[in-house]
Amino acid sequence: MNLSLTKKELRSIYKEKRMALSQDEVNFLSKKIFDKFVLQFNIIENQKVSVFLPIEKFNEINTQIFIDYFFDKKVRVFVPKIQGEKMITVEIFHNSEFEINNWGIKEPISNIDANVELDYVLTPLLYCDQFGNRLGYGKGFYDYFFSTDLKILNKIGLNFFSPNEDIADVFEKDVALDGLITPIRYFDF
């Protein structure tokens, strides 16, 4: 039976665990997560994938390896962009220009909301439990994005850590993931 902890407790534990990783460990584990993704999913030309751009100072997963792979496979690549209190997805290309937003996140300069059906949304998180409940930084951007009318076929979390504890205070508006990829394995919810 898993231990059940609050979001606040889990946020503190997993921020600390992630910040304890060296840059070499982040890159090594990111590559293992990428390899698990490639083994799990058959990505084909013209599919549409949204992938987050990491906040490097928080030791987030290096997703550039995913983006390079998608471009090589001729997959359409989208990244999140914060606009006020909501998040949109913007299509990017090899020559797209970026800037750093107020949260310290790299975003495309373009403000054109793609508003397309997405085959995959690769989702950042601090933690995910065995039921697919995702724990982020607490701003609710992804929960709002997932609850819009936009069709998303696969909401996949990427995390360095396996789901060892349950989230005790899941809210009604929290949207669960469809899967989680860690360096060790893929979890299907």
mmCIF file of C-alpha atoms in Angstrom, residues 46-122:
data_model
loop_
_atom_site.group_PDB
_atom_site.id
_atom_site.type_symbol
_atom_site.label_atom_id
_atom_site.label_comp_id
_atom_site.label_asym_id
_atom_site.label_seq_id
_atom_site.Cartn_x
_atom_site.Cartn_y
_atom_site.Cartn_z
ATOM 1 C CA ASN A 46 2.633 14.447 -39.585
ATOM 2 C CA GLN A 47 1.498 13.485 -36.104
ATOM 3 C CA LYS A 48 1.146 16.469 -33.780
ATOM 4 C CA VAL A 49 3.067 16.494 -30.506
ATOM 5 C CA SER A 50 3.157 19.187 -27.861
ATOM 6 C CA VAL A 51 6.294 19.067 -25.738
ATOM 7 C CA PHE A 52 7.291 21.396 -22.927
ATOM 8 C CA LEU A 53 10.510 23.381 -22.976
ATOM 9 C CA PRO A 54 12.357 22.757 -19.696
ATOM 10 C CA ILE A 55 13.114 25.254 -16.970
ATOM 11 C CA GLU A 56 16.792 24.390 -16.725
ATOM 12 C CA LYS A 57 17.337 26.032 -13.338
ATOM 13 C CA PHE A 58 14.748 23.578 -11.898
ATOM 14 C CA ASN A 59 16.520 20.544 -13.413
ATOM 15 C CA GLU A 60 13.573 19.686 -15.628
ATOM 16 C CA ILE A 61 13.868 16.912 -18.192
ATOM 17 C CA ASN A 62 15.895 17.852 -21.267
ATOM 18 C CA THR A 63 13.230 17.711 -23.965
ATOM 19 C CA GLN A 64 15.443 19.015 -26.784
ATOM 20 C CA ILE A 65 16.252 15.377 -27.642
ATOM 21 C CA PHE A 66 12.519 14.772 -28.161
ATOM 22 C CA ILE A 67 12.148 17.887 -30.306
ATOM 23 C CA ASP A 68 15.140 16.966 -32.496
ATOM 24 C CA TYR A 69 13.740 13.447 -32.930
ATOM 25 C CA PHE A 70 10.292 14.781 -33.868
ATOM 26 C CA PHE A 71 11.750 17.172 -36.446
ATOM 27 C CA ASP A 72 13.792 14.299 -37.938
ATOM 28 C CA LYS A 73 10.610 12.162 -38.155
ATOM 29 C CA LYS A 74 8.706 15.063 -39.794
ATOM 30 C CA VAL A 75 6.335 15.257 -36.830
ATOM 31 C CA ARG A 76 4.636 18.607 -36.225
ATOM 32 C CA VAL A 77 5.967 20.078 -32.970
ATOM 33 C CA PHE A 78 4.059 22.384 -30.642
ATOM 34 C CA VAL A 79 5.142 23.973 -27.371
ATOM 35 C CA PRO A 80 3.113 25.577 -24.589
ATOM 36 C CA LYS A 81 2.906 29.332 -24.169
ATOM 37 C CA ILE A 82 1.362 31.167 -21.221
ATOM 38 C CA GLN A 83 -1.100 33.919 -22.112
ATOM 39 C CA GLY A 84 -2.504 35.593 -19.025
ATOM 40 C CA GLU A 85 -4.090 32.843 -16.900
ATOM 41 C CA LYS A 86 -4.196 30.195 -19.616
ATOM 42 C CA MET A 87 -1.873 28.127 -21.738
ATOM 43 C CA ILE A 88 -1.974 27.764 -25.523
ATOM 44 C CA THR A 89 0.115 25.655 -27.909
ATOM 45 C CA VAL A 90 2.207 27.241 -30.618
ATOM 46 C CA GLU A 91 3.679 25.300 -33.524
ATOM 47 C CA ILE A 92 7.451 25.616 -33.807
ATOM 48 C CA PHE A 93 9.856 25.030 -36.653
ATOM 49 C CA HIS A 94 13.638 24.733 -37.031
ATOM 50 C CA ASN A 95 13.900 28.513 -37.420
ATOM 51 C CA SER A 96 11.418 29.562 -34.688
ATOM 52 C CA GLU A 97 12.526 32.366 -32.396
ATOM 53 C CA PHE A 98 12.144 32.183 -28.619
ATOM 54 C CA GLU A 99 12.183 34.429 -25.562
ATOM 55 C CA ILE A 100 12.144 33.816 -21.800
ATOM 56 C CA ASN A 101 8.794 34.560 -20.095
ATOM 57 C CA ASN A 102 8.170 35.878 -16.549
ATOM 58 C CA TRP A 103 8.283 32.311 -15.180
ATOM 59 C CA GLY A 104 11.759 31.746 -16.629
ATOM 60 C CA ILE A 105 10.391 29.439 -19.330
ATOM 61 C CA LYS A 106 11.569 29.598 -22.944
ATOM 62 C CA GLU A 107 8.590 30.284 -25.227
ATOM 63 C CA PRO A 108 8.150 30.992 -28.923
ATOM 64 C CA ILE A 109 7.786 34.656 -29.828
ATOM 65 C CA SER A 110 4.731 33.749 -31.935
ATOM 66 C CA ASN A 111 1.338 34.147 -30.231
ATOM 67 C CA ILE A 112 -0.593 32.085 -32.780
ATOM 68 C CA ASP A 113 -2.627 29.443 -30.926
ATOM 69 C CA ALA A 114 -2.440 26.267 -33.002
ATOM 70 C CA ASN A 115 -5.805 25.002 -31.675
ATOM 71 C CA VAL A 116 -5.360 21.582 -33.309
ATOM 72 C CA GLU A 117 -6.020 17.998 -32.243
ATOM 73 C CA LEU A 118 -2.846 16.720 -30.582
ATOM 74 C CA ASP A 119 -1.668 13.130 -30.767
ATOM 75 C CA TYR A 120 0.550 13.561 -27.692
ATOM 76 C CA VAL A 121 1.069 16.177 -25.023
ATOM 77 C CA LEU A 122 4.348 15.503 -23.223
#
